PDB file of C-alpha atoms in Angstrom:
ATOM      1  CA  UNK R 433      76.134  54.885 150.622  1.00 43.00           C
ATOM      2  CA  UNK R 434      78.341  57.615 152.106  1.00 43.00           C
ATOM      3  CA  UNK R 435      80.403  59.194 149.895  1.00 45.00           C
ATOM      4  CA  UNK R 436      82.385  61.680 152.693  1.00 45.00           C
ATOM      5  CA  UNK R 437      84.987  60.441 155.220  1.00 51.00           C
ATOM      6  CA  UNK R 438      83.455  62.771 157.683  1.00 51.00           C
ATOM      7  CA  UNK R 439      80.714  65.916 158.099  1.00 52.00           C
ATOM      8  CA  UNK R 440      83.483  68.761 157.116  1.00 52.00           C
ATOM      9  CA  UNK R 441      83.838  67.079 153.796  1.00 50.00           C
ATOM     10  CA  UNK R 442      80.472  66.853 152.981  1.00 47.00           C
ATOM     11  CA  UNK R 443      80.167  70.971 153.206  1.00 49.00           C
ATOM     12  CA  UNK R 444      83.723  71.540 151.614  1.00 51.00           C
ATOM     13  CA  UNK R 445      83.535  72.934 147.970  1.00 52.00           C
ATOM     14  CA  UNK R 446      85.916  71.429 145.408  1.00 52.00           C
ATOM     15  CA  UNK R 447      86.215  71.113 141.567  1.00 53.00           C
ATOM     16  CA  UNK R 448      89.166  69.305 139.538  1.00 58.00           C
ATOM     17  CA  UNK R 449      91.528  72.429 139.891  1.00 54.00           C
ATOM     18  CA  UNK R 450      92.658  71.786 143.333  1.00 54.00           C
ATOM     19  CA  UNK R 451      89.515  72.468 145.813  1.00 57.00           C
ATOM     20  CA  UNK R 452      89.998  76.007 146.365  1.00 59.00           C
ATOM     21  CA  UNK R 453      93.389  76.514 148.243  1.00 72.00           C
ATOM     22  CA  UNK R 454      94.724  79.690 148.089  1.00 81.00           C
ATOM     23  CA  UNK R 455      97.674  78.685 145.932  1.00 82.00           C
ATOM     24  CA  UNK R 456      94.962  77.380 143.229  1.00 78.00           C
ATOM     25  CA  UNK R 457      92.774  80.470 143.222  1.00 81.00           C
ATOM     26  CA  UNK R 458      96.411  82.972 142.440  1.00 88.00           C
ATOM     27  CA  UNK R 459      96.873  80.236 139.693  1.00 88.00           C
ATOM     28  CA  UNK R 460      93.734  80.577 138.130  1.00 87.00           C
ATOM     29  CA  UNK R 461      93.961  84.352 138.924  1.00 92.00           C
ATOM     30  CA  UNK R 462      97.186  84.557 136.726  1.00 95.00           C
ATOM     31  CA  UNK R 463      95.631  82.676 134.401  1.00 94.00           C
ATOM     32  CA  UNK R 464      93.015  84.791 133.683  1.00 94.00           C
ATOM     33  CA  UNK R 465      95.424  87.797 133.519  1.00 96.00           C
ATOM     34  CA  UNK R 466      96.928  85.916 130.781  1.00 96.00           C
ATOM     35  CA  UNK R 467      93.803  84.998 128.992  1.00 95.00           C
ATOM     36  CA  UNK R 468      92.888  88.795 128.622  1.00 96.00           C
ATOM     37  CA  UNK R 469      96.751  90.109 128.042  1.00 97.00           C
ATOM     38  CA  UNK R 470      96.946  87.756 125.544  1.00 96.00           C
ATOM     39  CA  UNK R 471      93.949  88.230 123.893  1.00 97.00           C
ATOM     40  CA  UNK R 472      92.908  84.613 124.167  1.00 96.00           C
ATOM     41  CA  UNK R 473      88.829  84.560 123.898  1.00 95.00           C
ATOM     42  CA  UNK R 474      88.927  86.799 120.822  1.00 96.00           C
ATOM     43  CA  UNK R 475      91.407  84.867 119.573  1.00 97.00           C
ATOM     44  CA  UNK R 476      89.278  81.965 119.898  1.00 96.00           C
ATOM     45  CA  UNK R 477      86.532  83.431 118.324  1.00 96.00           C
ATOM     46  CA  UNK R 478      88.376  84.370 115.314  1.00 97.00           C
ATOM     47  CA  UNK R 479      90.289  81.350 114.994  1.00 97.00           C
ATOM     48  CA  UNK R 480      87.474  79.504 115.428  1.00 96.00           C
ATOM     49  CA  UNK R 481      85.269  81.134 112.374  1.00 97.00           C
ATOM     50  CA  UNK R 482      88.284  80.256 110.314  1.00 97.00           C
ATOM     51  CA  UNK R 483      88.551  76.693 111.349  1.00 97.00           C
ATOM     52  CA  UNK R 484      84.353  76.166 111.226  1.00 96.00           C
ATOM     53  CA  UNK R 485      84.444  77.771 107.301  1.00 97.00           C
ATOM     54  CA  UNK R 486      87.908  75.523 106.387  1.00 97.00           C
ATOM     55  CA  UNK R 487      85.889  72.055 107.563  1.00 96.00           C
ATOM     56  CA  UNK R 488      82.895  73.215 105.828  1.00 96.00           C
ATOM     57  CA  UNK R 489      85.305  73.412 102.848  1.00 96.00           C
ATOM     58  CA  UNK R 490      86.370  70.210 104.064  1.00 95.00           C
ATOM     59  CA  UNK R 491      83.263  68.544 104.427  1.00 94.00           C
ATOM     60  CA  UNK R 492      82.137  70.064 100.553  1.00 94.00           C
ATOM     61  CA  UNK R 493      84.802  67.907  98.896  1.00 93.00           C
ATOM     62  CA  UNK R 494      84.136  64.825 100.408  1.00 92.00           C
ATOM     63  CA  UNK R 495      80.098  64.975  99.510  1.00 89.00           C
ATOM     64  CA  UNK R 496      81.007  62.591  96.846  1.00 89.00           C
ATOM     65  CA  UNK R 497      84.014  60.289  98.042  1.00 89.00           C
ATOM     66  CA  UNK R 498      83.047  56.304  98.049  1.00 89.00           C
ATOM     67  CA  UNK R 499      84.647  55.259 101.766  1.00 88.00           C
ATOM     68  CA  UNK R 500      84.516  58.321 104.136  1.00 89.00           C
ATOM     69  CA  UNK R 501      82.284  61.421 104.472  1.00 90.00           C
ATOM     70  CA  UNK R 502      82.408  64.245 107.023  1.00 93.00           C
ATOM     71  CA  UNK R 503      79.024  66.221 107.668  1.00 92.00           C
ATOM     72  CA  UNK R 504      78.936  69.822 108.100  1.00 93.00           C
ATOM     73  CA  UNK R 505      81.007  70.793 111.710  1.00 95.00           C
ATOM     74  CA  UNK R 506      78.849  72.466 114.932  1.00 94.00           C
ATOM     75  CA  UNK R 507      80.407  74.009 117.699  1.00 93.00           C
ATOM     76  CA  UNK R 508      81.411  77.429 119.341  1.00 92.00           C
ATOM     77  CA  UNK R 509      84.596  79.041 119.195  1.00 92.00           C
ATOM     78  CA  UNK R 510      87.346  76.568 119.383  1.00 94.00           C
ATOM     79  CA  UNK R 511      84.970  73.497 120.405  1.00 94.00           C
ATOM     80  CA  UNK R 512      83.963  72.347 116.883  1.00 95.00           C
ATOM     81  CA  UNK R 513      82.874  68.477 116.030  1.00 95.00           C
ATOM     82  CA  UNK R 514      81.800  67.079 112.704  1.00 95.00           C
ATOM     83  CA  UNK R 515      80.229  63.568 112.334  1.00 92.00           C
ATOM     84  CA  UNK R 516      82.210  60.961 109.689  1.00 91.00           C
ATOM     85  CA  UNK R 517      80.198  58.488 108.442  1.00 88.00           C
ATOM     86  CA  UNK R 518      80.294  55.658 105.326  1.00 86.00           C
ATOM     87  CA  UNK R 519      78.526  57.253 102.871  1.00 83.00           C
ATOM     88  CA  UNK R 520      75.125  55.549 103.118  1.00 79.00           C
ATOM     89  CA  UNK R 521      75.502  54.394 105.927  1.00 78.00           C
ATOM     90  CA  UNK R 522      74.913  57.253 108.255  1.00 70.00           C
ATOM     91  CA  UNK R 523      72.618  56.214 110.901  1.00 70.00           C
ATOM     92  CA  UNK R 524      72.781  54.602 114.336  1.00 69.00           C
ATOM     93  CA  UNK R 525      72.137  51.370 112.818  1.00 74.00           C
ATOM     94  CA  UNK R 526      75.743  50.890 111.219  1.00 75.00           C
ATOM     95  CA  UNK R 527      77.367  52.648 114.492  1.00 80.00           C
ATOM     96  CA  UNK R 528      80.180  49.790 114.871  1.00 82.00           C
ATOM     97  CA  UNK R 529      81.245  50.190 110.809  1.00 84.00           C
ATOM     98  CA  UNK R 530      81.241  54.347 111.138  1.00 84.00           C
ATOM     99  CA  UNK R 531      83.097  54.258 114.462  1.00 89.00           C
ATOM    100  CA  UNK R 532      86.124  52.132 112.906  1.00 90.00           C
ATOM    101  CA  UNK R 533      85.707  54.704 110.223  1.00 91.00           C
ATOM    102  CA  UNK R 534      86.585  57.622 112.353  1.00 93.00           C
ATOM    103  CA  UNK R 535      88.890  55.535 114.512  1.00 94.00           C
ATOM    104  CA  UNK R 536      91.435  55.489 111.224  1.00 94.00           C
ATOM    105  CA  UNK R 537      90.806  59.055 110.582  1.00 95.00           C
ATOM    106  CA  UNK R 538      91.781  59.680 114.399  1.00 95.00           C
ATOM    107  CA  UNK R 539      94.502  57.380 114.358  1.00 96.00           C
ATOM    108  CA  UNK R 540      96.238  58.529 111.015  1.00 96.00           C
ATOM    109  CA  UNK R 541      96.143  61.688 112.304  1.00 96.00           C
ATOM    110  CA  UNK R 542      97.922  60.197 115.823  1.00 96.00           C
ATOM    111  CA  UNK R 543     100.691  58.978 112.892  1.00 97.00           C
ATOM    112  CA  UNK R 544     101.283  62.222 111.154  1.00 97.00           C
ATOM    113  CA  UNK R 545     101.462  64.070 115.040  1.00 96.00           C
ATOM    114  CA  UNK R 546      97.957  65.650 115.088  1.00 96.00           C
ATOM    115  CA  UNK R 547      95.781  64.668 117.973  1.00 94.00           C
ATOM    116  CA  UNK R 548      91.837  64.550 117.301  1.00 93.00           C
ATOM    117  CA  UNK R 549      89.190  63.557 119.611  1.00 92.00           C
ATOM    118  CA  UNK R 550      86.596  61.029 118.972  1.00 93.00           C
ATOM    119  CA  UNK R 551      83.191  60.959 120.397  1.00 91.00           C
ATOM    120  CA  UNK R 552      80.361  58.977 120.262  1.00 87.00           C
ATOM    121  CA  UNK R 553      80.255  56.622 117.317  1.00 85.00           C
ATOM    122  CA  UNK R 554      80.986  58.844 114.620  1.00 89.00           C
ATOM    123  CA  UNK R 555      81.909  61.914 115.519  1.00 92.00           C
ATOM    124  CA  UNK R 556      85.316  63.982 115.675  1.00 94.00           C
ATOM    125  CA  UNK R 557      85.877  66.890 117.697  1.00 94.00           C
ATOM    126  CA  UNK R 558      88.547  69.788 117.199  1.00 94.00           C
ATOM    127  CA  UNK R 559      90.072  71.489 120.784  1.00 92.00           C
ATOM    128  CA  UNK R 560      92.973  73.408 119.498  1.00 95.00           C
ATOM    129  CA  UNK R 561      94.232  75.919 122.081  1.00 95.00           C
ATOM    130  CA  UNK R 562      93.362  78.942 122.476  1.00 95.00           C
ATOM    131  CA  UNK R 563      96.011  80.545 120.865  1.00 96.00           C
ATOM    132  CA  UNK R 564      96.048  78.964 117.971  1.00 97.00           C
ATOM    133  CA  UNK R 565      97.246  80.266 114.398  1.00 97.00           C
ATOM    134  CA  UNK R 566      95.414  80.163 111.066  1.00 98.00           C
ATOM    135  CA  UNK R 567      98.638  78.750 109.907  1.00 98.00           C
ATOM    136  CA  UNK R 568      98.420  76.250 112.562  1.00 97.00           C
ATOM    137  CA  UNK R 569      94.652  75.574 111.289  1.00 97.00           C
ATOM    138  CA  UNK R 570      95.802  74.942 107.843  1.00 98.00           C
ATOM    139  CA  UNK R 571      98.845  72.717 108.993  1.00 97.00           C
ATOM    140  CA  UNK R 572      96.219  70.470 110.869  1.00 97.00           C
ATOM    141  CA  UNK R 573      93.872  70.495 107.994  1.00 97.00           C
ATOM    142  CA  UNK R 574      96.440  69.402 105.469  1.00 97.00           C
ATOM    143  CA  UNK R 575      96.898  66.766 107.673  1.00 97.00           C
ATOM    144  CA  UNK R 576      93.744  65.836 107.513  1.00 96.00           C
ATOM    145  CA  UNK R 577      93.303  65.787 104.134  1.00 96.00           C
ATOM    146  CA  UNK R 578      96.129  63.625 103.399  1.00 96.00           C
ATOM    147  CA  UNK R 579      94.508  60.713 105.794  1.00 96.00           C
ATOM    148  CA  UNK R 580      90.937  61.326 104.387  1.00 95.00           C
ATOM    149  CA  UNK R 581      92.892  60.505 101.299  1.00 94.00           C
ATOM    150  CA  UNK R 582      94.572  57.097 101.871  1.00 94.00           C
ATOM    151  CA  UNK R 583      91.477  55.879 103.702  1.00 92.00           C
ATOM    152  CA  UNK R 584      89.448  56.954 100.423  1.00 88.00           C
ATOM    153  CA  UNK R 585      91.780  55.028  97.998  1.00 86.00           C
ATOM    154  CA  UNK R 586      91.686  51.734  99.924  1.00 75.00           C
TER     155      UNK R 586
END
């Protein structure tokens, strides 16, 4: 198969941010400039400690609920993702039950206007942006909470 419409595109570099033009590279430039005048990455890091000890919190007080469990989160800085599972039921074998599972959790979160990520079959994953609050942190986690709660009373 050839996957070039000619020999000069086979050599030419390009990525998702626009293939290297000039007016790309002062974008990402500023961007950077940004990143650091804004503090972003320790930001992140800090943020991110908060948010890894509040769903370890999290996970803590749903150890004993009856319809939804989260496992302990993973992740570095801002990328953080926690597995949600039945309880019981937390292998590969009951994927299709613990994937609905975190499909309501996702989705009642949609409702109340916080967007998580699944992954896999039971997993969840957190990408707030960079400059994120703690306040912001606690807003989503109340949020979370509050759906964890309905689904664990039906």
């Amino acid at each position: 198969e050839v996957f070039f419409s000619n020999e000069s595109d086979a050599c030419r570099i390009s990525s998702t941010w626009g293939g290297g033009d000039v007016i790309g590279l002062a974008m990402g430039i500023e961007v950077m400039k940004i990143i650091d005048r804004e503090h972003l990455v320790s930001n992140a890091e800090k943020q991110g400690k908060y948010l890894q000890q509040k769903l370890t919190q999290l996970a803590t007080e749903t150890e004993n609920n009856k319809n939804i469990q989260l496992q302990q989160p993973s992740g570095k800085g801002l990328m953080i993702g926690m597995k949600i599972n039945k309880p019981g039921f937390a292998n590969a074998k009951y994927e299709k039950a613990n994937k609905l599972l975190r499909d309501k959790l996702v989705d009642g979160c949609y409702e109340k206007g916080l967007l998580i990520l699944g992954a896999g079959w039971n997993n969840i994953r957190f990408a707030p942006p960079l400059n994120v609050s703690a306040e912001h942190i606690d807003e989503a986690l109340d949020v979370i909470e509050q759906v964890i709660q309905k689904i664990e009373k039906k």
